[in-house]
XYZ file of C-alpha atoms in Angstrom:
156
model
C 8.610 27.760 -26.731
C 11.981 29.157 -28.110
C 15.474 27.910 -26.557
C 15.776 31.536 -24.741
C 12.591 31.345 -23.141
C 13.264 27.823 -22.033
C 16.396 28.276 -20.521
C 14.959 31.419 -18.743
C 12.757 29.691 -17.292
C 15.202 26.986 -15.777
C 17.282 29.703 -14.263
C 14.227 31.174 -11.943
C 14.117 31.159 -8.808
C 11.029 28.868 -8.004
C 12.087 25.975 -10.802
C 13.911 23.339 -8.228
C 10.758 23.551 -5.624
C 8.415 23.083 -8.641
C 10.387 20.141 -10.014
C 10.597 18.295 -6.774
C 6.588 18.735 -6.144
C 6.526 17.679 -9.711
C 8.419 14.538 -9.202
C 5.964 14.007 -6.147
C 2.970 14.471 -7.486
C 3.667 11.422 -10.183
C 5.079 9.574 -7.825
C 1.752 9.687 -5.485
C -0.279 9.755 -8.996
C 1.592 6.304 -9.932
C 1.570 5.050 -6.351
C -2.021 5.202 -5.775
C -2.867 3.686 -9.246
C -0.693 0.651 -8.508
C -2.634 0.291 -4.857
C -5.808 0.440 -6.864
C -4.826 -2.383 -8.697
C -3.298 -4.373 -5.584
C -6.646 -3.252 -3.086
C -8.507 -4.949 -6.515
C -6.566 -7.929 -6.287
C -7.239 -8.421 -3.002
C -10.782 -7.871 -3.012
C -11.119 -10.174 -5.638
C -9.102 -12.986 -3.825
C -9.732 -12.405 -0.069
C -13.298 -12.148 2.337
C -12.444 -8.609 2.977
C -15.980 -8.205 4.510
C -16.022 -11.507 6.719
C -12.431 -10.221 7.675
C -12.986 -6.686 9.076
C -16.397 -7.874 10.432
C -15.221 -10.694 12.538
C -11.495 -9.823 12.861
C -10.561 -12.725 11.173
C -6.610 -12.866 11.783
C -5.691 -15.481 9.087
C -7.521 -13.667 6.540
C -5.595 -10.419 7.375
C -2.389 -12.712 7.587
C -2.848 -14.551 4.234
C -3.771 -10.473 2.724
C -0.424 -9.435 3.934
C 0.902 -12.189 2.957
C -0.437 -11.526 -0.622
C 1.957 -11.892 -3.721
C 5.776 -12.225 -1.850
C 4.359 -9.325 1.103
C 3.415 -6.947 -1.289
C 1.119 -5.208 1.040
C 4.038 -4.868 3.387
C 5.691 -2.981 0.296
C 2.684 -0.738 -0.621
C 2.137 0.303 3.300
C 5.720 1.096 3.825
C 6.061 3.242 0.669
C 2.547 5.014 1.407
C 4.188 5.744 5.042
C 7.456 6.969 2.937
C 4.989 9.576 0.621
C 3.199 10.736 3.352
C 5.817 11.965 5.251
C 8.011 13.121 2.330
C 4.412 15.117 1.624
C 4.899 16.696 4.999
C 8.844 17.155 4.750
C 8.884 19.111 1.319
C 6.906 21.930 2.056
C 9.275 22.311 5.759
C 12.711 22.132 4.168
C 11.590 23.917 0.967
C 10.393 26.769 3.403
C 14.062 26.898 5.295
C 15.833 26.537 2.501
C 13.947 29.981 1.323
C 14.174 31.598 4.430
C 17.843 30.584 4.634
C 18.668 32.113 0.756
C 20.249 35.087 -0.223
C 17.621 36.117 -2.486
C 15.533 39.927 -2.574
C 12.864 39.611 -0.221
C 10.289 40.073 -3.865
C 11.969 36.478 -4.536
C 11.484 34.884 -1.399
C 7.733 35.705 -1.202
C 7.023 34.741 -4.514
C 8.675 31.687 -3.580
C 6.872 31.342 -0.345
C 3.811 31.252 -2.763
C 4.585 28.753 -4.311
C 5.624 26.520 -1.319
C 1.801 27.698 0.247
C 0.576 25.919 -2.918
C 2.563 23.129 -2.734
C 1.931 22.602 0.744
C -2.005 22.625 -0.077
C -1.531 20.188 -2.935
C 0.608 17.951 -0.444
C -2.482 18.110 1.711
C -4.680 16.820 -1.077
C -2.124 13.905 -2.456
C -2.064 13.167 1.691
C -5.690 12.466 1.950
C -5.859 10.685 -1.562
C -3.096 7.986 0.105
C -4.839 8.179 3.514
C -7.874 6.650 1.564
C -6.117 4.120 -0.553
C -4.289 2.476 1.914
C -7.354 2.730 4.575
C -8.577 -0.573 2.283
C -7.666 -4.039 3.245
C -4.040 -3.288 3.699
C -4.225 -1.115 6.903
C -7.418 -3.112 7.881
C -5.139 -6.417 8.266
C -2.194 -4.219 9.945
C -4.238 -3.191 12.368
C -6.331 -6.850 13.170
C -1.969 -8.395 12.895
C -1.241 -5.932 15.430
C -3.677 -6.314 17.636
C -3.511 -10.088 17.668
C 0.225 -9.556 18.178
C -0.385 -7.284 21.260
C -3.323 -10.105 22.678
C -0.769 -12.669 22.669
C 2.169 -10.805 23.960
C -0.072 -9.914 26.768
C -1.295 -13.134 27.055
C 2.390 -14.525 27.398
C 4.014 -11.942 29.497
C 1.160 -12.996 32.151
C 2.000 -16.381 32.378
Protein backbone atom coordinates (compact mmCIF):
# COMPACT_ATOMS: atom_id res chain seq x y z
CA UNK A 1 0.00 0.00 0.00
CA UNK A 2 1.56 3.36 -1.23
CA UNK A 3 1.56 6.59 1.17
CA UNK A 4 -1.36 8.14 -1.19
CA UNK A 5 -3.53 5.32 -0.89
CA UNK A 6 -2.99 5.18 2.82
CA UNK A 7 -3.69 8.52 3.64
CA UNK A 8 -6.85 8.29 1.37
CA UNK A 9 -8.04 5.96 3.13
CA UNK A 10 -7.72 7.79 6.62
CA UNK A 11 -9.56 10.74 5.25
CA UNK A 12 -12.97 8.61 4.41
CA UNK A 13 -15.78 9.00 5.76
CA UNK A 14 -16.41 5.58 7.58
CA UNK A 15 -12.54 5.35 9.11
CA UNK A 16 -13.34 6.78 12.88
CA UNK A 17 -16.55 4.26 13.26
CA UNK A 18 -14.30 1.43 11.95
CA UNK A 19 -11.44 2.28 14.30
CA UNK A 20 -13.55 2.50 17.37
CA UNK A 21 -15.32 -1.09 16.54
CA UNK A 22 -11.76 -2.00 15.91
CA UNK A 23 -10.52 -0.98 19.25
CA UNK A 24 -13.66 -2.96 20.60
CA UNK A 25 -13.43 -5.89 19.07
CA UNK A 26 -9.69 -6.49 20.72
CA UNK A 27 -10.70 -5.27 23.63
CA UNK A 28 -13.68 -8.03 23.95
CA UNK A 29 -11.12 -10.50 22.00
CA UNK A 30 -8.48 -9.80 24.97
CA UNK A 31 -11.18 -9.60 27.63
CA UNK A 32 -12.68 -12.87 27.10
CA UNK A 33 -9.24 -14.64 26.78
CA UNK A 34 -8.17 -13.28 30.17
CA UNK A 35 -11.77 -14.64 31.73
CA UNK A 36 -10.86 -17.93 30.16
CA UNK A 37 -7.90 -18.06 32.03
CA UNK A 38 -9.50 -16.65 35.41
CA UNK A 39 -13.01 -19.13 34.91
CA UNK A 40 -9.80 -21.90 34.58
CA UNK A 41 -8.36 -20.83 37.66
CA UNK A 42 -11.26 -21.08 39.40
CA UNK A 43 -12.38 -24.29 38.27
CA UNK A 44 -9.25 -25.65 39.11
CA UNK A 45 -9.26 -24.21 42.74
CA UNK A 46 -12.98 -24.06 43.74
CA UNK A 47 -16.13 -26.99 43.92
CA UNK A 48 -17.83 -25.12 41.23
CA UNK A 49 -20.26 -28.12 40.90
CA UNK A 50 -20.96 -28.70 44.77
CA UNK A 51 -21.38 -24.79 44.69
CA UNK A 52 -24.12 -24.14 42.08
CA UNK A 53 -25.74 -27.48 43.11
CA UNK A 54 -26.23 -26.80 46.72
CA UNK A 55 -25.89 -22.97 46.76
CA UNK A 56 -23.04 -23.14 48.76
CA UNK A 57 -22.50 -19.33 49.85
CA UNK A 58 -18.87 -19.60 51.16
CA UNK A 59 -17.78 -21.25 48.12
CA UNK A 60 -19.27 -18.41 45.96
CA UNK A 61 -17.75 -15.95 48.65
CA UNK A 62 -14.19 -17.42 48.74
CA UNK A 63 -14.65 -17.43 44.32
CA UNK A 64 -15.26 -13.78 44.53
CA UNK A 65 -13.00 -13.42 46.77
CA UNK A 66 -10.42 -15.08 44.39
CA UNK A 67 -6.92 -13.40 43.80
CA UNK A 68 -7.46 -9.57 45.59
CA UNK A 69 -11.56 -9.66 44.06
CA UNK A 70 -10.59 -10.29 40.75
CA UNK A 71 -13.92 -11.63 39.82
CA UNK A 72 -15.38 -8.39 41.06
CA UNK A 73 -12.93 -6.80 38.35
CA UNK A 74 -13.76 -9.19 35.43
CA UNK A 75 -17.77 -8.81 36.11
CA UNK A 76 -17.62 -5.11 36.28
CA UNK A 77 -15.55 -4.71 33.08
CA UNK A 78 -17.79 -7.44 31.21
CA UNK A 79 -20.87 -5.11 32.43
CA UNK A 80 -18.63 -2.01 31.02
CA UNK A 81 -18.22 -4.01 27.28
CA UNK A 82 -21.54 -4.96 27.11
CA UNK A 83 -23.03 -1.84 27.32
CA UNK A 84 -20.31 0.09 25.43
CA UNK A 85 -21.38 -2.90 22.71
CA UNK A 86 -24.85 -1.47 22.87
CA UNK A 87 -23.79 2.36 23.07
CA UNK A 88 -21.49 2.38 19.86
CA UNK A 89 -23.73 1.38 17.33
CA UNK A 90 -26.55 4.32 19.03
CA UNK A 91 -24.18 7.28 19.11
CA UNK A 92 -22.32 6.19 15.95
CA UNK A 93 -25.88 6.22 14.27
CA UNK A 94 -26.66 10.04 15.64
CA UNK A 95 -23.59 11.18 15.06
CA UNK A 96 -24.35 10.13 11.17
CA UNK A 97 -27.67 11.28 11.13
CA UNK A 98 -26.51 14.52 12.77
CA UNK A 99 -23.45 15.10 9.89
CA UNK A 100 -23.31 17.25 7.12
CA UNK A 101 -22.38 14.68 4.76
CA UNK A 102 -24.30 13.71 0.98
CA UNK A 103 -26.95 11.47 1.80
CA UNK A 104 -24.56 8.57 -0.65
CA UNK A 105 -22.16 9.08 2.54
CA UNK A 106 -24.45 8.69 5.22
CA UNK A 107 -25.91 5.38 3.91
CA UNK A 108 -22.79 3.92 3.19
CA UNK A 109 -22.02 4.81 6.59
CA UNK A 110 -25.22 3.52 7.98
CA UNK A 111 -23.83 0.20 6.46
CA UNK A 112 -21.30 0.02 8.13
CA UNK A 113 -22.83 0.87 11.59
CA UNK A 114 -25.66 -2.19 10.54
CA UNK A 115 -22.48 -4.34 10.52
CA UNK A 116 -21.06 -3.18 13.42
CA UNK A 117 -24.11 -3.37 15.28
CA UNK A 118 -24.41 -7.23 14.20
CA UNK A 119 -20.82 -7.89 15.19
CA UNK A 120 -21.61 -6.07 18.63
CA UNK A 121 -24.38 -8.62 18.87
CA UNK A 122 -21.98 -11.50 18.41
CA UNK A 123 -18.98 -10.08 20.84
CA UNK A 124 -22.36 -9.57 23.30
CA UNK A 125 -23.26 -13.16 23.38
CA UNK A 126 -19.51 -14.36 23.40
CA UNK A 127 -19.24 -12.20 27.00
CA UNK A 128 -22.78 -13.26 28.00
CA UNK A 129 -21.25 -16.87 27.96
CA UNK A 130 -17.95 -16.22 29.59
CA UNK A 131 -19.04 -14.54 32.44
CA UNK A 132 -22.28 -16.96 32.82
CA UNK A 133 -19.30 -19.38 34.52
CA UNK A 134 -18.59 -19.30 38.17
CA UNK A 135 -18.34 -15.58 38.35
CA UNK A 136 -22.07 -14.66 37.79
CA UNK A 137 -22.99 -18.08 39.40
CA UNK A 138 -21.48 -16.75 42.90
CA UNK A 139 -23.05 -13.09 42.21
CA UNK A 140 -26.12 -14.36 41.99
CA UNK A 141 -25.97 -17.22 45.19
CA UNK A 142 -24.01 -13.54 47.22
CA UNK A 143 -27.01 -11.77 46.28
CA UNK A 144 -29.45 -13.84 47.13
CA UNK A 145 -27.99 -14.70 50.51
CA UNK A 146 -27.68 -10.93 50.93
CA UNK A 147 -31.44 -10.40 50.15
CA UNK A 148 -32.37 -13.73 52.73
CA UNK A 149 -30.72 -12.00 55.45
CA UNK A 150 -31.83 -8.50 54.89
CA UNK A 151 -35.24 -9.94 54.92
CA UNK A 152 -34.57 -11.93 57.67
CA UNK A 153 -33.39 -8.75 59.71
CA UNK A 154 -35.82 -6.18 58.63
CA UNK A 155 -38.51 -8.75 60.20
CA UNK A 156 -37.20 -8.83 63.44
Amino acid sequence: MNRERFFELLKSPCTPYVIVELIYVIAVIIFNINLAYINKLLNQNFDVDRMVVQKDVIIATKVMAFENNTSWNYLFWGIVLIVTGFVIPIVSNLINKSSYKSEGVKTAILMVICFMTALNIILIISISKALLSPIVIATLILCAAGALFAIGSSQS
